[in-house]
Structure formats: structure tokens, C-alpha cells
PDB file of N, CA and C in Angstrom:
ATOM      1  N   MET A   1     -25.257 -18.124  30.689  1.00  0.00           N
ATOM      2  CA  MET A   1     -24.935 -17.634  29.645  1.00  0.00           C
ATOM      3  C   MET A   1     -26.278 -17.599  29.053  1.00  0.00           C
ATOM      4  N   ALA A   2     -26.417 -16.815  27.655  1.00  0.00           N
ATOM      5  CA  ALA A   2     -27.782 -16.609  27.389  1.00  0.00           C
ATOM      6  C   ALA A   2     -28.272 -17.844  26.436  1.00  0.00           C
ATOM      7  N   ASN A   3     -29.406 -17.935  26.057  1.00  0.00           N
ATOM      8  CA  ASN A   3     -29.856 -18.772  25.229  1.00  0.00           C
ATOM      9  C   ASN A   3     -29.558 -18.602  23.465  1.00  0.00           C
ATOM     10  N   ILE A   4     -30.164 -17.739  23.389  1.00  0.00           N
ATOM     11  CA  ILE A   4     -30.607 -17.201  22.312  1.00  0.00           C
ATOM     12  C   ILE A   4     -29.188 -16.481  21.528  1.00  0.00           C
ATOM     13  N   LYS A   5     -29.263 -16.542  20.428  1.00  0.00           N
ATOM     14  CA  LYS A   5     -27.840 -16.377  19.483  1.00  0.00           C
ATOM     15  C   LYS A   5     -27.500 -15.432  19.547  1.00  0.00           C
ATOM     16  N   SER A   6     -28.040 -14.121  19.634  1.00  0.00           N
ATOM     17  CA  SER A   6     -27.990 -12.740  19.190  1.00  0.00           C
ATOM     18  C   SER A   6     -27.370 -12.315  20.884  1.00  0.00           C
ATOM     19  N   ALA A   7     -27.763 -12.716  21.616  1.00  0.00           N
ATOM     20  CA  ALA A   7     -27.656 -12.403  22.962  1.00  0.00           C
ATOM     21  C   ALA A   7     -26.496 -13.123  23.530  1.00  0.00           C
ATOM     22  N   LYS A   8     -25.869 -14.278  23.050  1.00  0.00           N
ATOM     23  CA  LYS A   8     -24.652 -14.815  23.254  1.00  0.00           C
ATOM     24  C   LYS A   8     -23.725 -13.815  22.288  1.00  0.00           C
ATOM     25  N   LYS A   9     -23.908 -13.592  21.122  1.00  0.00           N
ATOM     26  CA  LYS A   9     -23.369 -12.310  20.580  1.00  0.00           C
ATOM     27  C   LYS A   9     -23.072 -11.243  21.174  1.00  0.00           C
ATOM     28  N   ARG A  10     -23.803 -10.682  21.975  1.00  0.00           N
ATOM     29  CA  ARG A  10     -23.839  -9.517  22.606  1.00  0.00           C
ATOM     30  C   ARG A  10     -23.070  -9.461  23.553  1.00  0.00           C
ATOM     31  N   VAL A  11     -23.176 -10.738  24.429  1.00  0.00           N
ATOM     32  CA  VAL A  11     -22.158 -11.045  25.844  1.00  0.00           C
ATOM     33  C   VAL A  11     -21.051 -11.292  25.095  1.00  0.00           C
ATOM     34  N   LEU A  12     -20.528 -11.591  24.138  1.00  0.00           N
ATOM     35  CA  LEU A  12     -19.106 -11.848  23.392  1.00  0.00           C
ATOM     36  C   LEU A  12     -18.469 -10.367  23.231  1.00  0.00           C
ATOM     37  N   ILE A  13     -19.482  -9.500  22.463  1.00  0.00           N
ATOM     38  CA  ILE A  13     -18.964  -8.264  21.853  1.00  0.00           C
ATOM     39  C   ILE A  13     -18.926  -7.408  22.900  1.00  0.00           C
ATOM     40  N   SER A  14     -19.614  -7.546  23.972  1.00  0.00           N
ATOM     41  CA  SER A  14     -19.700  -6.489  25.223  1.00  0.00           C
ATOM     42  C   SER A  14     -18.430  -6.699  25.706  1.00  0.00           C
ATOM     43  N   GLU A  15     -17.751  -8.014  26.110  1.00  0.00           N
ATOM     44  CA  GLU A  15     -16.564  -8.560  26.841  1.00  0.00           C
ATOM     45  C   GLU A  15     -15.423  -7.820  25.918  1.00  0.00           C
ATOM     46  N   GLU A  16     -15.552  -8.068  24.748  1.00  0.00           N
ATOM     47  CA  GLU A  16     -14.101  -7.467  23.819  1.00  0.00           C
ATOM     48  C   GLU A  16     -14.279  -5.796  24.022  1.00  0.00           C
ATOM     49  N   ARG A  17     -15.128  -5.256  23.909  1.00  0.00           N
ATOM     50  CA  ARG A  17     -15.226  -3.873  23.931  1.00  0.00           C
ATOM     51  C   ARG A  17     -14.920  -3.382  25.400  1.00  0.00           C
ATOM     52  N   ARG A  18     -15.176  -4.315  26.432  1.00  0.00           N
ATOM     53  CA  ARG A  18     -14.847  -4.002  27.822  1.00  0.00           C
ATOM     54  C   ARG A  18     -13.840  -4.135  27.851  1.00  0.00           C
ATOM     55  N   GLU A  19     -12.794  -5.086  27.512  1.00  0.00           N
ATOM     56  CA  GLU A  19     -11.276  -5.763  27.508  1.00  0.00           C
ATOM     57  C   GLU A  19     -10.459  -3.941  26.778  1.00  0.00           C
ATOM     58  N   ARG A  20     -10.913  -3.767  25.473  1.00  0.00           N
ATOM     59  CA  ARG A  20     -10.647  -2.518  24.877  1.00  0.00           C
ATOM     60  C   ARG A  20     -10.448  -1.329  25.612  1.00  0.00           C
ATOM     61  N   ASN A  21     -11.675  -0.931  26.119  1.00  0.00           N
ATOM     62  CA  ASN A  21     -11.701   0.065  26.796  1.00  0.00           C
ATOM     63  C   ASN A  21     -11.122   0.150  28.246  1.00  0.00           C
ATOM     64  N   LYS A  22     -10.937  -0.925  28.704  1.00  0.00           N
ATOM     65  CA  LYS A  22      -9.883  -1.113  29.966  1.00  0.00           C
ATOM     66  C   LYS A  22      -8.523  -0.509  29.505  1.00  0.00           C
ATOM     67  N   GLY A  23      -8.320  -0.876  28.504  1.00  0.00           N
ATOM     68  CA  GLY A  23      -6.450  -0.482  27.888  1.00  0.00           C
ATOM     69  C   GLY A  23      -6.627   0.749  27.502  1.00  0.00           C
ATOM     70  N   ARG A  24      -7.689   1.358  26.786  1.00  0.00           N
ATOM     71  CA  ARG A  24      -7.620   2.637  26.639  1.00  0.00           C
ATOM     72  C   ARG A  24      -7.914   3.760  27.690  1.00  0.00           C
ATOM     73  N   ARG A  25      -8.486   3.335  28.521  1.00  0.00           N
ATOM     74  CA  ARG A  25      -8.740   4.135  29.954  1.00  0.00           C
ATOM     75  C   ARG A  25      -7.646   4.144  30.931  1.00  0.00           C
ATOM     76  N   SER A  26      -6.790   3.049  30.853  1.00  0.00           N
ATOM     77  CA  SER A  26      -5.446   2.814  31.644  1.00  0.00           C
ATOM     78  C   SER A  26      -4.424   3.736  30.934  1.00  0.00           C
ATOM     79  N   GLU A  27      -4.482   4.028  29.579  1.00  0.00           N
ATOM     80  CA  GLU A  27      -3.679   4.772  28.711  1.00  0.00           C
ATOM     81  C   GLU A  27      -3.804   6.172  29.035  1.00  0.00           C
ATOM     82  N   LEU A  28      -5.120   6.492  29.074  1.00  0.00           N
ATOM     83  CA  LEU A  28      -5.405   7.953  29.176  1.00  0.00           C
ATOM     84  C   LEU A  28      -4.734   8.565  31.038  1.00  0.00           C
ATOM     85  N   LYS A  29      -5.331   7.272  31.662  1.00  0.00           N
ATOM     86  CA  LYS A  29      -4.723   7.707  33.056  1.00  0.00           C
ATOM     87  C   LYS A  29      -3.385   7.947  33.366  1.00  0.00           C
ATOM     88  N   THR A  30      -2.542   7.116  32.402  1.00  0.00           N
ATOM     89  CA  THR A  30      -0.977   7.185  32.274  1.00  0.00           C
ATOM     90  C   THR A  30      -0.848   8.348  31.908  1.00  0.00           C
ATOM     91  N   ARG A  31      -1.250   8.844  30.491  1.00  0.00           N
ATOM     92  CA  ARG A  31      -0.582   9.999  29.999  1.00  0.00           C
ATOM     93  C   ARG A  31      -1.194  11.245  30.928  1.00  0.00           C
ATOM     94  N   LEU A  32      -2.119  11.376  31.428  1.00  0.00           N
ATOM     95  CA  LEU A  32      -2.692  12.220  32.467  1.00  0.00           C
ATOM     96  C   LEU A  32      -1.621  12.431  33.661  1.00  0.00           C
ATOM     97  N   LYS A  33      -1.381  11.240  34.265  1.00  0.00           N
ATOM     98  CA  LYS A  33      -0.711  11.417  35.278  1.00  0.00           C
ATOM     99  C   LYS A  33       0.918  12.157  35.174  1.00  0.00           C
ATOM    100  N   LYS A  34       1.295  11.595  33.849  1.00  0.00           N
ATOM    101  CA  LYS A  34       2.643  12.033  33.373  1.00  0.00           C
ATOM    102  C   LYS A  34       2.800  13.645  33.110  1.00  0.00           C
ATOM    103  N   ALA A  35       1.530  13.894  32.379  1.00  0.00           N
ATOM    104  CA  ALA A  35       1.296  15.492  32.049  1.00  0.00           C
ATOM    105  C   ALA A  35       1.261  16.115  33.278  1.00  0.00           C
ATOM    106  N   ARG A  36       0.745  15.679  34.111  1.00  0.00           N
ATOM    107  CA  ARG A  36       0.220  16.490  35.794  1.00  0.00           C
ATOM    108  C   ARG A  36       1.538  16.616  36.901  1.00  0.00           C
ATOM    109  N   ALA A  37       2.679  15.711  36.509  1.00  0.00           N
ATOM    110  CA  ALA A  37       3.823  15.790  37.173  1.00  0.00           C
ATOM    111  C   ALA A  37       4.280  17.235  37.054  1.00  0.00           C
ATOM    112  N   GLU A  38       5.238  17.340  38.204  1.00  0.00           N
ATOM    113  CA  GLU A  38       6.028  18.508  38.302  1.00  0.00           C
ATOM    114  C   GLU A  38       6.854  18.607  37.066  1.00  0.00           C
ATOM    115  N   ASP A  39       7.813  17.673  36.588  1.00  0.00           N
ATOM    116  CA  ASP A  39       8.623  18.053  35.516  1.00  0.00           C
ATOM    117  C   ASP A  39       8.211  17.685  34.576  1.00  0.00           C
ATOM    118  N   ALA A  40       6.602  17.984  33.930  1.00  0.00           N
ATOM    119  CA  ALA A  40       6.245  17.399  32.744  1.00  0.00           C
ATOM    120  C   ALA A  40       6.612  18.218  31.703  1.00  0.00           C
ATOM    121  N   THR A  41       7.188  17.852  30.502  1.00  0.00           N
ATOM    122  CA  THR A  41       7.299  18.753  29.040  1.00  0.00           C
ATOM    123  C   THR A  41       6.335  18.954  28.370  1.00  0.00           C
ATOM    124  N   VAL A  42       6.500  19.821  27.587  1.00  0.00           N
ATOM    125  CA  VAL A  42       5.108  20.336  26.566  1.00  0.00           C
ATOM    126  C   VAL A  42       4.628  19.212  25.900  1.00  0.00           C
ATOM    127  N   ALA A  43       5.814  18.767  25.504  1.00  0.00           N
ATOM    128  CA  ALA A  43       5.282  17.657  24.528  1.00  0.00           C
ATOM    129  C   ALA A  43       4.271  16.321  25.497  1.00  0.00           C
ATOM    130  N   GLU A  44       4.723  16.032  26.491  1.00  0.00           N
ATOM    131  CA  GLU A  44       3.918  15.206  27.365  1.00  0.00           C
ATOM    132  C   GLU A  44       2.601  15.344  27.628  1.00  0.00           C
ATOM    133  N   ILE A  45       2.529  17.106  27.650  1.00  0.00           N
ATOM    134  CA  ILE A  45       1.116  17.806  27.965  1.00  0.00           C
ATOM    135  C   ILE A  45       0.232  17.767  26.804  1.00  0.00           C
ATOM    136  N   LYS A  46       0.839  17.791  25.782  1.00  0.00           N
ATOM    137  CA  LYS A  46      -0.045  17.908  24.296  1.00  0.00           C
ATOM    138  C   LYS A  46      -0.484  16.644  23.871  1.00  0.00           C
ATOM    139  N   ALA A  47       0.732  15.432  24.454  1.00  0.00           N
ATOM    140  CA  ALA A  47       0.188  14.196  23.862  1.00  0.00           C
ATOM    141  C   ALA A  47      -1.201  13.595  24.994  1.00  0.00           C
ATOM    142  N   ALA A  48      -1.233  13.997  26.256  1.00  0.00           N
ATOM    143  CA  ALA A  48      -2.326  14.084  27.091  1.00  0.00           C
ATOM    144  C   ALA A  48      -3.644  14.784  26.549  1.00  0.00           C
ATOM    145  N   SER A  49      -3.338  15.927  25.904  1.00  0.00           N
ATOM    146  CA  SER A  49      -4.452  16.151  25.242  1.00  0.00           C
ATOM    147  C   SER A  49      -5.286  15.642  24.596  1.00  0.00           C
ATOM    148  N   VAL A  50      -4.668  15.223  23.151  1.00  0.00           N
ATOM    149  CA  VAL A  50      -4.762  14.885  22.460  1.00  0.00           C
ATOM    150  C   VAL A  50      -5.549  13.009  22.698  1.00  0.00           C
ATOM    151  N   ASN A  51      -4.708  12.589  23.630  1.00  0.00           N
ATOM    152  CA  ASN A  51      -5.406  11.475  24.158  1.00  0.00           C
ATOM    153  C   ASN A  51      -6.742  11.456  24.709  1.00  0.00           C
ATOM    154  N   VAL A  52      -7.029  12.774  25.609  1.00  0.00           N
ATOM    155  CA  VAL A  52      -7.999  13.376  26.020  1.00  0.00           C
ATOM    156  C   VAL A  52      -9.121  13.360  24.883  1.00  0.00           C
ATOM    157  N   ALA A  53      -9.207  14.078  23.981  1.00  0.00           N
ATOM    158  CA  ALA A  53      -9.939  14.293  22.832  1.00  0.00           C
ATOM    159  C   ALA A  53     -10.021  12.737  22.018  1.00  0.00           C
ATOM    160  N   LYS A  54      -9.511  11.972  22.173  1.00  0.00           N
ATOM    161  CA  LYS A  54      -9.742  10.807  21.204  1.00  0.00           C
ATOM    162  C   LYS A  54     -10.635  10.030  22.324  1.00  0.00           C
ATOM    163  N   ALA A  55     -10.539  10.086  23.619  1.00  0.00           N
ATOM    164  CA  ALA A  55     -10.978   9.218  24.293  1.00  0.00           C
ATOM    165  C   ALA A  55     -12.508   9.908  24.351  1.00  0.00           C
ATOM    166  N   ALA A  56     -13.081  10.766  24.367  1.00  0.00           N
ATOM    167  CA  ALA A  56     -13.971  11.845  24.224  1.00  0.00           C
ATOM    168  C   ALA A  56     -14.865  11.397  22.819  1.00  0.00           C
ATOM    169  N   GLY A  57     -14.158  11.224  21.767  1.00  0.00           N
ATOM    170  CA  GLY A  57     -14.490  11.024  20.424  1.00  0.00           C
ATOM    171  C   GLY A  57     -15.005   9.272  20.375  1.00  0.00           C
ATOM    172  N   LYS A  58     -14.289   8.750  21.364  1.00  0.00           N
ATOM    173  CA  LYS A  58     -14.909   7.154  21.201  1.00  0.00           C
ATOM    174  C   LYS A  58     -15.674   7.215  21.874  1.00  0.00           C
ATOM    175  N   GLY A  59     -16.261   8.058  22.955  1.00  0.00           N
ATOM    176  CA  GLY A  59     -17.210   7.823  24.126  1.00  0.00           C
ATOM    177  C   GLY A  59     -16.806   7.317  25.414  1.00  0.00           C
ATOM    178  N   LEU A  60     -15.414   7.316  25.476  1.00  0.00           N
ATOM    179  CA  LEU A  60     -14.884   6.516  26.554  1.00  0.00           C
ATOM    180  C   LEU A  60     -15.209   7.577  27.741  1.00  0.00           C
ATOM    181  N   ILE A  61     -15.074   8.933  27.735  1.00  0.00           N
ATOM    182  CA  ILE A  61     -15.473   9.911  28.835  1.00  0.00           C
ATOM    183  C   ILE A  61     -15.996  10.793  28.006  1.00  0.00           C
ATOM    184  N   HIS A  62     -17.214  11.456  28.938  1.00  0.00           N
ATOM    185  CA  HIS A  62     -17.561  12.321  28.789  1.00  0.00           C
ATOM    186  C   HIS A  62     -17.118  13.461  27.943  1.00  0.00           C
ATOM    187  N   LYS A  63     -17.948  14.297  26.972  1.00  0.00           N
ATOM    188  CA  LYS A  63     -17.290  15.596  26.757  1.00  0.00           C
ATOM    189  C   LYS A  63     -16.755  16.875  27.025  1.00  0.00           C
ATOM    190  N   ASN A  64     -17.922  17.098  28.286  1.00  0.00           N
ATOM    191  CA  ASN A  64     -17.565  18.139  29.156  1.00  0.00           C
ATOM    192  C   ASN A  64     -16.480  17.582  29.867  1.00  0.00           C
ATOM    193  N   LYS A  65     -16.471  16.516  30.542  1.00  0.00           N
ATOM    194  CA  LYS A  65     -14.790  15.932  31.212  1.00  0.00           C
ATOM    195  C   LYS A  65     -13.730  16.235  30.425  1.00  0.00           C
ATOM    196  N   ALA A  66     -13.761  15.960  29.007  1.00  0.00           N
ATOM    197  CA  ALA A  66     -12.837  16.053  27.887  1.00  0.00           C
ATOM    198  C   ALA A  66     -12.508  17.595  27.852  1.00  0.00           C
ATOM    199  N   ALA A  67     -13.406  18.046  28.155  1.00  0.00           N
ATOM    200  CA  ALA A  67     -13.089  19.723  27.740  1.00  0.00           C
ATOM    201  C   ALA A  67     -12.423  20.421  29.442  1.00  0.00           C
ATOM    202  N   ARG A  68     -12.903  19.824  30.379  1.00  0.00           N
ATOM    203  CA  ARG A  68     -12.468  20.391  31.321  1.00  0.00           C
ATOM    204  C   ARG A  68     -10.820  19.746  31.929  1.00  0.00           C
ATOM    205  N   LEU A  69     -10.718  18.788  31.484  1.00  0.00           N
ATOM    206  CA  LEU A  69      -9.176  18.251  31.306  1.00  0.00           C
ATOM    207  C   LEU A  69      -8.235  18.825  30.274  1.00  0.00           C
ATOM    208  N   LYS A  70      -8.771  19.022  28.995  1.00  0.00           N
ATOM    209  CA  LYS A  70      -8.298  19.722  28.219  1.00  0.00           C
ATOM    210  C   LYS A  70      -7.601  21.118  28.572  1.00  0.00           C
ATOM    211  N   SER A  71      -9.039  21.904  29.203  1.00  0.00           N
ATOM    212  CA  SER A  71      -8.798  23.172  29.533  1.00  0.00           C
ATOM    213  C   SER A  71      -7.749  23.257  30.975  1.00  0.00           C
ATOM    214  N   GLN A  72      -7.878  22.338  31.628  1.00  0.00           N
ATOM    215  CA  GLN A  72      -6.466  22.223  32.876  1.00  0.00           C
ATOM    216  C   GLN A  72      -5.081  22.123  32.123  1.00  0.00           C
ATOM    217  N   LEU A  73      -4.924  21.003  31.173  1.00  0.00           N
ATOM    218  CA  LEU A  73      -3.511  20.745  30.706  1.00  0.00           C
ATOM    219  C   LEU A  73      -3.230  22.326  29.824  1.00  0.00           C
ATOM    220  N   ALA A  74      -4.190  22.819  29.279  1.00  0.00           N
ATOM    221  CA  ALA A  74      -3.532  23.944  28.309  1.00  0.00           C
ATOM    222  C   ALA A  74      -3.271  24.920  29.433  1.00  0.00           C
ATOM    223  N   LYS A  75      -3.598  25.313  30.463  1.00  0.00           N
ATOM    224  CA  LYS A  75      -3.299  25.988  31.694  1.00  0.00           C
ATOM    225  C   LYS A  75      -2.064  25.907  32.090  1.00  0.00           C
ATOM    226  N   LYS A  76      -1.741  24.537  31.946  1.00  0.00           N
ATOM    227  CA  LYS A  76      -0.463  23.926  32.573  1.00  0.00           C
ATOM    228  C   LYS A  76       0.438  24.005  31.347  1.00  0.00           C
ATOM    229  N   GLU A  77       0.326  23.790  30.273  1.00  0.00           N
ATOM    230  CA  GLU A  77       1.256  24.159  29.460  1.00  0.00           C
ATOM    231  C   GLU A  77       1.554  25.569  29.119  1.00  0.00           C
ATOM    232  N   ASN A  78       0.776  26.585  29.432  1.00  0.00           N
ATOM    233  CA  ASN A  78       1.070  27.699  29.156  1.00  0.00           C
ATOM    234  C   ASN A  78       2.121  28.161  30.748  1.00  0.00           C
ATOM    235  N   ALA A  79       1.669  28.161  31.565  1.00  0.00           N
ATOM    236  CA  ALA A  79       2.546  27.996  32.701  1.00  0.00           C
ATOM    237  C   ALA A  79       3.750  27.159  32.570  1.00  0.00           C
ATOM    238  N   VAL A  80       4.067  26.011  32.082  1.00  0.00           N
ATOM    239  CA  VAL A  80       5.543  25.528  31.344  1.00  0.00           C
ATOM    240  C   VAL A  80       6.033  26.324  30.262  1.00  0.00           C
ATOM    241  N   ASN A  81       5.458  27.276  29.743  1.00  0.00           N
ATOM    242  CA  ASN A  81       6.108  27.835  28.581  1.00  0.00           C
ATOM    243  C   ASN A  81       6.512  29.171  29.224  1.00  0.00           C
ATOM    244  N   ALA A  82       5.799  29.784  29.933  1.00  0.00           N
ATOM    245  CA  ALA A  82       5.883  31.261  30.747  1.00  0.00           C
ATOM    246  C   ALA A  82       7.168  31.143  31.584  1.00  0.00           C
TER     247      ALA A  82
END
């Protein structure tokens, strides 16, 4: 571990953020998996889209990836509605 007080604090904060992001990433993957399923409902697809937008806003995923995922989800939602 680091010797300097500020470096020790950064290590602790980085660990906290890593754990938090791990949970968020896991939730995102779960929502996407449910939305991509054969029998996905419109509500599941919309929930996944909102989750993707939040993940991009928090910096968890890149904004272009978020846009691509949301586009795919919108396409799926339109297919389900039709």
C-alpha cells in the first residue's frame, strides 16, 4: 500500500468505485439479456434502454456504445409492437 496519505485515500476510493461499477455493469448486462430474449416485453426493452442511458451518463460505457445499444433496443421494440 502507498505511504502518502492522499495516495492511501485514492486507493480506498478507487476500490469503492470499482465495486459500485461492478454492480452497475452487472445490472446493465442482466437488463440487456432480458431485453434481447425472444419473449421480451416492451417494458423490459424500455427498462434496458433507460439503464443504458444512465450507464453512459455515469461514464460506465462509452456514449457511442450507448447510442448503438439504444438503437438496437428501439429496433427490437418497434418489431415487438408491429
